[in-house]
mmCIF file of C-alpha atoms in Angstrom:
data_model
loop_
_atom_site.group_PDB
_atom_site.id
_atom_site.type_symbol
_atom_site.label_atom_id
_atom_site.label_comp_id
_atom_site.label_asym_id
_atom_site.label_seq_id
_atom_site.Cartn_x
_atom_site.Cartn_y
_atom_site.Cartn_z
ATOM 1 C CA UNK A 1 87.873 106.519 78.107
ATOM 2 C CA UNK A 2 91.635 106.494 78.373
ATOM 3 C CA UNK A 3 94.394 105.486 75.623
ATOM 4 C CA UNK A 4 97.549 103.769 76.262
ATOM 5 C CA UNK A 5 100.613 104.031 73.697
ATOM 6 C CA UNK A 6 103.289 101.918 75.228
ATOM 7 C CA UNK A 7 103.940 98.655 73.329
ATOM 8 C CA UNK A 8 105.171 95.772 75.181
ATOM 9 C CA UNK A 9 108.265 95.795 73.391
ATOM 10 C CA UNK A 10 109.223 99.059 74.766
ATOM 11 C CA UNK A 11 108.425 97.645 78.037
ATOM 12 C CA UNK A 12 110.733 94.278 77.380
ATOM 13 C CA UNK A 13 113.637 96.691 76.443
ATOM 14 C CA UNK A 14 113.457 98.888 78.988
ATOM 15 C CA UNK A 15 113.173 96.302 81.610
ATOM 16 C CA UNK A 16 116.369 94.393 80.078
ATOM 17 C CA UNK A 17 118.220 98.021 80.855
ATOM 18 C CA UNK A 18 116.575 98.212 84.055
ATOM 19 C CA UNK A 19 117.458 94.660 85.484
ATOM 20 C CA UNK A 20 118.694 96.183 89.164
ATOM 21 C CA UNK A 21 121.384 93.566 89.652
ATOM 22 C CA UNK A 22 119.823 90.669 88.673
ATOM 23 C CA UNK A 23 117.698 91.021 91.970
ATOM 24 C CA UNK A 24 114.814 88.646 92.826
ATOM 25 C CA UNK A 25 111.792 90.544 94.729
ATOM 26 C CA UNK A 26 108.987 89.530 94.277
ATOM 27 C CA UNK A 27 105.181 90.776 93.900
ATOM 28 C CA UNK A 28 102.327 88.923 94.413
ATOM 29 C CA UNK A 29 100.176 90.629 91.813
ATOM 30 C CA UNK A 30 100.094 89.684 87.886
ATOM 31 C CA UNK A 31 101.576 90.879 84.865
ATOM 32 C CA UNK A 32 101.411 93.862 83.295
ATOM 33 C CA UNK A 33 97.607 93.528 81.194
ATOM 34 C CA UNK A 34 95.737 96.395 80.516
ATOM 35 C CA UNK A 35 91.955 97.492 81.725
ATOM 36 C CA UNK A 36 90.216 99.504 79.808
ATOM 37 C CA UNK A 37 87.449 100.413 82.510
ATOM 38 C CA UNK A 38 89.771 101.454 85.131
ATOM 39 C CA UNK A 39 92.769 103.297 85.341
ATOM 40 C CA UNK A 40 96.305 101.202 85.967
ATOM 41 C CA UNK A 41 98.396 102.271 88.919
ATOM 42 C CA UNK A 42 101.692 101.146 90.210
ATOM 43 C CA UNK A 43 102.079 101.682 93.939
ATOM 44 C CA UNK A 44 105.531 101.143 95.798
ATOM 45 C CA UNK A 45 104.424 100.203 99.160
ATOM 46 C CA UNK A 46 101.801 99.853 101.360
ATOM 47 C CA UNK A 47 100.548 103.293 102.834
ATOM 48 C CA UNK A 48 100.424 104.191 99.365
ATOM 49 C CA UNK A 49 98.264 101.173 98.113
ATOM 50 C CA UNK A 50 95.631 102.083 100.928
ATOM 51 C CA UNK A 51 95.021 105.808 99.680
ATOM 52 C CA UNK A 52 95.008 104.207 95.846
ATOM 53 C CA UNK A 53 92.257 101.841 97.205
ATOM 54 C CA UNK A 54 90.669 103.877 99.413
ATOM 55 C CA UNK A 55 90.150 106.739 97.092
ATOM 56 C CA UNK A 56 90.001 104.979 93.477
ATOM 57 C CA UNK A 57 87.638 102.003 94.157
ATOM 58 C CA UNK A 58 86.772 99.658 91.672
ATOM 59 C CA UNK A 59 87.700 102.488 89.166
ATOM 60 C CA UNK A 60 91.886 101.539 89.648
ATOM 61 C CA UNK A 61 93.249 98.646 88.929
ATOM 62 C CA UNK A 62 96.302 98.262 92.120
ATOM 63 C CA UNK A 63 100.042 97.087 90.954
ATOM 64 C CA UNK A 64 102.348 97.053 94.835
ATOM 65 C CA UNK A 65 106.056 96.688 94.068
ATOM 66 C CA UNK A 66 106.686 95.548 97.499
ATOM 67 C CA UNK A 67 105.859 92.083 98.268
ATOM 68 C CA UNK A 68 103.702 91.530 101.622
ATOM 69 C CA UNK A 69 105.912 90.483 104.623
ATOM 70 C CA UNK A 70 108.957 91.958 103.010
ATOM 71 C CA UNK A 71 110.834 95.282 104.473
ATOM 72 C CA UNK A 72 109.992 97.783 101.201
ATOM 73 C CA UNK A 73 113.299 100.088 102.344
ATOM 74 C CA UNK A 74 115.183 97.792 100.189
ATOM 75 C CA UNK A 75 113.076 96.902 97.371
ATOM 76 C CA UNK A 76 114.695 95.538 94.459
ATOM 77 C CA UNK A 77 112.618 95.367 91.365
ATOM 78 C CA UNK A 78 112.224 92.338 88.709
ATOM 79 C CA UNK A 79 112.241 93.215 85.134
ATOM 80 C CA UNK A 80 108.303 92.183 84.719
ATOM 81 C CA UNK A 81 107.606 95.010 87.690
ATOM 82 C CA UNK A 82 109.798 97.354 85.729
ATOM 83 C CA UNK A 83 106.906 96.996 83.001
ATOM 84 C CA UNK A 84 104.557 96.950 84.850
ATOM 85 C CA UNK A 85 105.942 101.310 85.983
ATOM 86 C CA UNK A 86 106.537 101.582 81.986
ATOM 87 C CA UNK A 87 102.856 100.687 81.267
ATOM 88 C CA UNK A 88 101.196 102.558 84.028
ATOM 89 C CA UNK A 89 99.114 105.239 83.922
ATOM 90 C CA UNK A 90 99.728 106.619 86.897
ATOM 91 C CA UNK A 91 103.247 105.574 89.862
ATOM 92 C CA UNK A 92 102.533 106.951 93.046
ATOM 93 C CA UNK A 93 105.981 106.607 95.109
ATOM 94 C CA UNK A 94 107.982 108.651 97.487
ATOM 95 C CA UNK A 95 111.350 109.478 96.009
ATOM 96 C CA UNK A 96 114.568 108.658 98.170
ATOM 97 C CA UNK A 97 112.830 105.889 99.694
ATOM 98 C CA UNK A 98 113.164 102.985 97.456
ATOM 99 C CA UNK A 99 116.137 103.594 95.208
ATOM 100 C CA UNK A 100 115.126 100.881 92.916
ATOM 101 C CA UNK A 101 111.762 102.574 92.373
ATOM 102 C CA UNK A 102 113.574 105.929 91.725
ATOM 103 C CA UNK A 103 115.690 104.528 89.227
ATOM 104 C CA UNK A 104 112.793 103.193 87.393
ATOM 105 C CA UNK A 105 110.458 106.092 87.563
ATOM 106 C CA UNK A 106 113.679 108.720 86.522
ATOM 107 C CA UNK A 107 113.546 106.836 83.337
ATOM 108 C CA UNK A 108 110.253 105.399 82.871
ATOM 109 C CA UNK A 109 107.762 107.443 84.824
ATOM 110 C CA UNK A 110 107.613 111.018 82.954
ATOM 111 C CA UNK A 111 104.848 113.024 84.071
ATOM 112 C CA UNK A 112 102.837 109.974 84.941
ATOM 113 C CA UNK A 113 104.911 109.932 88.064
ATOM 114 C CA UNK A 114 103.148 111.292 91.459
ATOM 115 C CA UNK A 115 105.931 111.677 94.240
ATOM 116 C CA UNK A 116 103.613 112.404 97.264
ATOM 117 C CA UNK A 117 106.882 113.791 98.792
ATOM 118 C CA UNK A 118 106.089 116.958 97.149
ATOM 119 C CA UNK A 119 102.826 116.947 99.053
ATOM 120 C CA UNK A 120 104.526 119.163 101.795
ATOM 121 C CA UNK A 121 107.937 119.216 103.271
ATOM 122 C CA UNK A 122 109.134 116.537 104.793
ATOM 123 C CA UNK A 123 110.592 116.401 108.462
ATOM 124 C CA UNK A 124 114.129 116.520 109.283
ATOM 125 C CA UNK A 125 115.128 112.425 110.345
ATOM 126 C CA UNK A 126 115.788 113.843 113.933
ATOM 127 C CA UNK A 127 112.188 115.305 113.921
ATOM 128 C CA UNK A 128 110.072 113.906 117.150
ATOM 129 C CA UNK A 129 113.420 113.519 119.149
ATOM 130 C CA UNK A 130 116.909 113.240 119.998
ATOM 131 C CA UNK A 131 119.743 113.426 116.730
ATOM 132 C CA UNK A 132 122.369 110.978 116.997
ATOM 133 C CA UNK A 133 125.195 112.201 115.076
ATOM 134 C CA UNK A 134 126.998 109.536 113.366
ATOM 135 C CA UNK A 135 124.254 106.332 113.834
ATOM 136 C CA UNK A 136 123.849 104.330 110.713
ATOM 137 C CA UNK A 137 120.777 104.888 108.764
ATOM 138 C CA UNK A 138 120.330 108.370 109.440
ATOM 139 C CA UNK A 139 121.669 109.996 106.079
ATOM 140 C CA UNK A 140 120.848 107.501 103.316
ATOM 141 C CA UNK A 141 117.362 107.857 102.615
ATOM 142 C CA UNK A 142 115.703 111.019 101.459
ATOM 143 C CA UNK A 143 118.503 113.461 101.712
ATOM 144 C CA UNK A 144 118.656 113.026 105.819
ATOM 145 C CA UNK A 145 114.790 113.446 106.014
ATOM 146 C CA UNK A 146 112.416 111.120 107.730
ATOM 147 C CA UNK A 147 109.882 109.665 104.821
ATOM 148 C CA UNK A 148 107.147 107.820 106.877
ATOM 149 C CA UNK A 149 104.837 110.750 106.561
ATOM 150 C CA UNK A 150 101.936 108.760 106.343
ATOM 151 C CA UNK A 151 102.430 108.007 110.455
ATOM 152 C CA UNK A 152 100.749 111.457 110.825
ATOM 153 C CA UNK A 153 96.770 111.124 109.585
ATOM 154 C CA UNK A 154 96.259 114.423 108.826
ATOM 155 C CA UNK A 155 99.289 114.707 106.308
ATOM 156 C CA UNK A 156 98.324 111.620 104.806
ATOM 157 C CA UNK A 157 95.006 113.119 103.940
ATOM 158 C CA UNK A 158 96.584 116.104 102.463
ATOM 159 C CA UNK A 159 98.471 113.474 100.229
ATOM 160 C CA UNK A 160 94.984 111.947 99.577
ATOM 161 C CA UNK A 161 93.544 114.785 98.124
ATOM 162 C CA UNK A 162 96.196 116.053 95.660
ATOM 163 C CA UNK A 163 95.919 111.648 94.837
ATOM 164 C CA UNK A 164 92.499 112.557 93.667
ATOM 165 C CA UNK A 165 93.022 115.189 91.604
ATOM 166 C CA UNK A 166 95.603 113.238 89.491
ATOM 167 C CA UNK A 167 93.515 109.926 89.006
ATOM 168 C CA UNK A 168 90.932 112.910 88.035
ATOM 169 C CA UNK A 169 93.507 113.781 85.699
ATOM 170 C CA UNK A 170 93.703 110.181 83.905
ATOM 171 C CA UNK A 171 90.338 109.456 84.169
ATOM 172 C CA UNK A 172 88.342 112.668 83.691
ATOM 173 C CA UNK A 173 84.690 111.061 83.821
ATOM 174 C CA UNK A 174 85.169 109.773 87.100
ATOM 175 C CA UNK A 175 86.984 113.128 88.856
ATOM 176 C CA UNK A 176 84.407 113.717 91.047
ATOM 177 C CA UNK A 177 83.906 110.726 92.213
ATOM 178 C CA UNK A 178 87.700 110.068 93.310
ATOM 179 C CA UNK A 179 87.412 113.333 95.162
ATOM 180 C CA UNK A 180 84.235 112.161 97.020
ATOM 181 C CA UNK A 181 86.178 109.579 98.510
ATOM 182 C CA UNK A 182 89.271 111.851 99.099
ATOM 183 C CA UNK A 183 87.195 114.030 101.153
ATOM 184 C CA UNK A 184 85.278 110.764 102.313
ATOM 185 C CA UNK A 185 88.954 109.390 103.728
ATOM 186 C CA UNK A 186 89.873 112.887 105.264
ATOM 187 C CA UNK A 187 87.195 112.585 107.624
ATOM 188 C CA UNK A 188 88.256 109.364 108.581
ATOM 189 C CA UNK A 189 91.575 110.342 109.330
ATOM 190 C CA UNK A 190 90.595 113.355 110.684
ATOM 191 C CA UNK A 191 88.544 111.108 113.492
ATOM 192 C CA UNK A 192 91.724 108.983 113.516
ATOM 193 C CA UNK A 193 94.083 112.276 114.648
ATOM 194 C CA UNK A 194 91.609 113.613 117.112
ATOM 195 C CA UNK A 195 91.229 110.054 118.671
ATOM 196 C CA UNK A 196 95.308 110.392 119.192
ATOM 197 C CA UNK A 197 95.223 113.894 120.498
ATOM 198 C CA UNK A 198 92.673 112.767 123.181
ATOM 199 C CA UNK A 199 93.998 109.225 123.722
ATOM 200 C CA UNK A 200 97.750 110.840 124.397
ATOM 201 C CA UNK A 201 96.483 114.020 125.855
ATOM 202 C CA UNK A 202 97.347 113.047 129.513
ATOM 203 C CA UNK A 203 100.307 110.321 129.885
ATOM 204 C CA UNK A 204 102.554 109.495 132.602
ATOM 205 C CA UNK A 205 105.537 109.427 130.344
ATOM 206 C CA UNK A 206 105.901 110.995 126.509
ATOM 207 C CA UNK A 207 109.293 109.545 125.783
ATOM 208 C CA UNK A 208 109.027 106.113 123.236
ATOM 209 C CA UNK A 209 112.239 104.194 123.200
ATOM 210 C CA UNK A 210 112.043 102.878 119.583
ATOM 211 C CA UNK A 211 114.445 99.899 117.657
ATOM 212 C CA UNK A 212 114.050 102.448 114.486
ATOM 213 C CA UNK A 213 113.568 105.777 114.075
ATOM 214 C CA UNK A 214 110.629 105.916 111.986
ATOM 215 C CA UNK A 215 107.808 107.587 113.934
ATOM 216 C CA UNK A 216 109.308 111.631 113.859
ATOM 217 C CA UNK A 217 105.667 112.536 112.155
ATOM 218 C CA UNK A 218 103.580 110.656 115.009
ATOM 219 C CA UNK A 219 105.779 112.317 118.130
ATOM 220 C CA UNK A 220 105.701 115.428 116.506
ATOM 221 C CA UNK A 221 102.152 115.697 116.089
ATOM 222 C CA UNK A 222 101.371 114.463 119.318
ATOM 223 C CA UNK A 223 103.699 116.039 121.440
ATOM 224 C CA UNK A 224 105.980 112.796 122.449
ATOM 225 C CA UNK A 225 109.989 112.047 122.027
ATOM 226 C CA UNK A 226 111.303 109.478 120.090
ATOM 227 C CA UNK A 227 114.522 107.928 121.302
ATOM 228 C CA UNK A 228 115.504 105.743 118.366
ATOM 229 C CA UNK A 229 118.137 102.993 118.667
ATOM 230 C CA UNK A 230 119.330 102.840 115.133
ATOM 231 C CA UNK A 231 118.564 105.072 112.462
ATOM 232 C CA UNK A 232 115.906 105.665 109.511
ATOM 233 C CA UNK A 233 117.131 102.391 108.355
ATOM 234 C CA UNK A 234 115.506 99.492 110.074
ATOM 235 C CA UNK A 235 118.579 97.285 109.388
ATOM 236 C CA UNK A 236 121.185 99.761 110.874
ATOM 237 C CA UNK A 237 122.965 97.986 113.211
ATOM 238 C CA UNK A 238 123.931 100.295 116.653
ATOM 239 C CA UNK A 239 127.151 100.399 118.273
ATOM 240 C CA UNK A 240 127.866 99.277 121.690
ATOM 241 C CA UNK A 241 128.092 103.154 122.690
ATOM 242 C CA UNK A 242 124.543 103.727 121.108
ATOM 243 C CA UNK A 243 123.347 101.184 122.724
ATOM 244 C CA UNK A 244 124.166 101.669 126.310
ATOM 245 C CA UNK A 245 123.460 105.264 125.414
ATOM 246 C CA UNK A 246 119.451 104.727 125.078
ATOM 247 C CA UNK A 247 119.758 102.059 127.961
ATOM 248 C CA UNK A 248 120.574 105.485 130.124
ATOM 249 C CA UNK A 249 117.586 107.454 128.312
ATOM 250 C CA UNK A 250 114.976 104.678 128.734
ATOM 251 C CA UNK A 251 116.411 104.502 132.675
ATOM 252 C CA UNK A 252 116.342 108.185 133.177
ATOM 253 C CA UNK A 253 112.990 108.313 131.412
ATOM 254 C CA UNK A 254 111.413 105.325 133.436
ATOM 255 C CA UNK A 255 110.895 104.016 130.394
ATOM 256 C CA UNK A 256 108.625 100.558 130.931
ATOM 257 C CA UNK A 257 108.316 99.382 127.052
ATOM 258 C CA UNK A 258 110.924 99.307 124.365
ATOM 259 C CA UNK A 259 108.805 99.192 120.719
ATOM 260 C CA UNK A 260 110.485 97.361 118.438
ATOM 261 C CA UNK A 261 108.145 96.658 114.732
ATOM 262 C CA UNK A 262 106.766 93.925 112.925
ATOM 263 C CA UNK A 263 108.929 93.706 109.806
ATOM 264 C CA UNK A 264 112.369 93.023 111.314
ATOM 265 C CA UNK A 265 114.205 91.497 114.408
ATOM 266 C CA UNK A 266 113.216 92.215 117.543
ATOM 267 C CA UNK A 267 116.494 91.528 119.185
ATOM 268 C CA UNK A 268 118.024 94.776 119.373
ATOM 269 C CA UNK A 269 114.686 96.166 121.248
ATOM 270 C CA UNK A 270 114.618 92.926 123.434
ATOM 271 C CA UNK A 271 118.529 93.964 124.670
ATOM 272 C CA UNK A 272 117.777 96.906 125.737
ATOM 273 C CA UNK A 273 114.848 96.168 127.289
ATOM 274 C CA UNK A 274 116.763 93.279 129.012
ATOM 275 C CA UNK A 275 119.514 96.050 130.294
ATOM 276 C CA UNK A 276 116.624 98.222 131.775
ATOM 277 C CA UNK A 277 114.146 95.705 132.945
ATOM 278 C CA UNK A 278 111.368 96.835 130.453
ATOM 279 C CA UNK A 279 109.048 94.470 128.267
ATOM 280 C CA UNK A 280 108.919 94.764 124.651
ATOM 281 C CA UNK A 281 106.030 95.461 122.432
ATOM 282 C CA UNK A 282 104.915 95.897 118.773
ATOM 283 C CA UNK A 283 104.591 99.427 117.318
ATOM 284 C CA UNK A 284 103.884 99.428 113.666
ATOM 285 C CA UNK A 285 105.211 101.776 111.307
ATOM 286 C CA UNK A 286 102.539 100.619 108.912
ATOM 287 C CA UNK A 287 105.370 100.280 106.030
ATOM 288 C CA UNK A 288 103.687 96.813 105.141
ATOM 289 C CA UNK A 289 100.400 95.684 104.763
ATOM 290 C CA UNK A 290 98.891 94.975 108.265
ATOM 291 C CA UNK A 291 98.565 91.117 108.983
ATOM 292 C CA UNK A 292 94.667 92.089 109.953
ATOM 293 C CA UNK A 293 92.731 95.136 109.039
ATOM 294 C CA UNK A 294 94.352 98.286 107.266
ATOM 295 C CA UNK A 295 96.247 101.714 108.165
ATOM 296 C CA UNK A 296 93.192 102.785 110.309
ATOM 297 C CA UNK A 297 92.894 99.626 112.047
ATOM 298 C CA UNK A 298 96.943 99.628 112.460
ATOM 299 C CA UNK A 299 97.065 103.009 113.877
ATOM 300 C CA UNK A 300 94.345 102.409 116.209
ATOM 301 C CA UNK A 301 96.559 99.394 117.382
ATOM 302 C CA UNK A 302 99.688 101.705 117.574
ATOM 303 C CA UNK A 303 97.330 103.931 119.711
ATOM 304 C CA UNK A 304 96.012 101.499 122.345
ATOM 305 C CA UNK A 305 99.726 100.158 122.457
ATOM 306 C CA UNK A 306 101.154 103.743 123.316
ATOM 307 C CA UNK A 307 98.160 104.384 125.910
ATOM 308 C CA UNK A 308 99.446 100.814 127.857
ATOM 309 C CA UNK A 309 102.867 101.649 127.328
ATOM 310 C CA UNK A 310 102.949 105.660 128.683
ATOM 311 C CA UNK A 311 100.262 105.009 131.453
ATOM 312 C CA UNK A 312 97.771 107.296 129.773
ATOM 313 C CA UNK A 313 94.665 108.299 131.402
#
């Protein structure tokens, strides 16, 4: 059904070229076999894993670079996981948002490379709300544009489908049945987005005070402002000026929750929140797997949470 040409040699050298700094990451999945029955992809994070799954079945066999629990900005690959991209069939990835991945698809991936940020245009980083000139994290990843598309459903569906028709590319015989599910998921997340546009339809408040700025695709889509404390980068670390600055926002906004996310510290959100008298709560950018559940089950999380926290009705 399919035919693979790359010798494990080729994928020894190339990983002794590729060794990213003698870095350590880790994934939990195995080496680098080969399946003749289903077609091998290498996914770099999460979101991306869930459309391979959801759409390929038990016809894909799923590699993730990033390791569960782990932030994937700042993935750092071992030399078995830079095999693992030179024997794939197919790397689904979004360029500028893992640099290590980048590096390895720019010289390993070829046209077996899928870069679902060539889906459709991606936002501007101060898409959703306010730009804060100068904030860390707001330039380095993706040319100064925001990359968590998946955080609006119906874009990740687009995404889904053009996923389809390249696993229909590697494995012919089963075309139609990857875009079965595509168009199978798209009505799932097209329930998903019209459960947010009713669920955020009428709100109190449409301002979310966030510790990153990572959810640009969600407040645009559903009408709400973002007022990020640090940057694109969850590990940017806000001045004293930025700081007090979204203290005033959240204040002038009445702001009652400050979001900070599950895969780093919630201590910048809890200081602000502290400064304005407002709780804290989880919103997920869904850039990890989900402790429970999946991205549908995550979003519809992320959706209760925003009801509670901007007194919708």
């Amino acid at each position: 059904m399919k035919a693979r040409s790359t010798s494990r040699a080729l994928a020894a050298a190339t990983a002794a070229l590729l060794t990213l700094g003698g870095v350590a990451a880790c994934s939990d999945h195995g080496g680098g076999g080969t399946d003749p029955d289903r077609v091998d992809v290498v996914v770099a994070f999460y979101p991306l894993q869930f459309l391979a799954e959801q759409i390929g079945g038990d016809a894909v066999r799923i590699t993730n670079l990033a390791r569960p629990g782990a932030e994937p900005h700042d993935l750092e690959l071992q030399p078995r996981q830079v095999g693992q991209i030179v024997d794939a069939e197919l790397i689904v990835y979004l360029a500028g948002f893992q640099p290590a991945v980048d590096e390895a698809v720019a010289q390993n991936g070829g046209d077996r490379a899928f870069d679902v940020a060539t889906v459709q245009p991606l936002l501007d980083a101060g898409a959703g709300g306010h730009q804060h000139e100068g904030e860390a994290g707001h330039d380095g990843e993706t040319g100064g544009r925001d990359p968590h598309v998946w955080l609006d459903p119906t874009r990740l569906a687009t995404i889904g489908d053009r996923l389809a028709e390249r696993l229909g590319t590697a494995d012919p015989e089963r075309a139609a049945e990857f875009t079965a599910r595509a168009a199978a998921l798209r009505t799932d997340l097209t329930k998903l987005d019209a459960d947010y546009v009713q669920g955020l339809r009428t709100c109190q408040r449409r301002e979310i005070v966030t510790s990153h700025t990572a959810f640009g695709y969600l407040a645009e889509r559903y009408q709400l402002e973002q007022v990020g404390i640090t940057g694109l980068s969850p590990d940017g670390e806000p001045s004293p000026q930025r700081l007090a600055e979204v203290a005033r926002e959240a204040r002038s906004h009445q702001a009652t929750t400050i979001f900070f996310e599950t895969l780093v510290s919630p201590k910048v959100a809890e200081t602000v929140a502290r400064e304005v008298g407002a709780k804290t709560a989880v919103l997920d950018p869904i850039e990890g797997a989900p402790a429970d559940g999946d991205y549908r089950s995550a979003m519809r999380t992320n959706l209760q949470t925003l009801r509670t926290a901007l007194g919708c009705s």
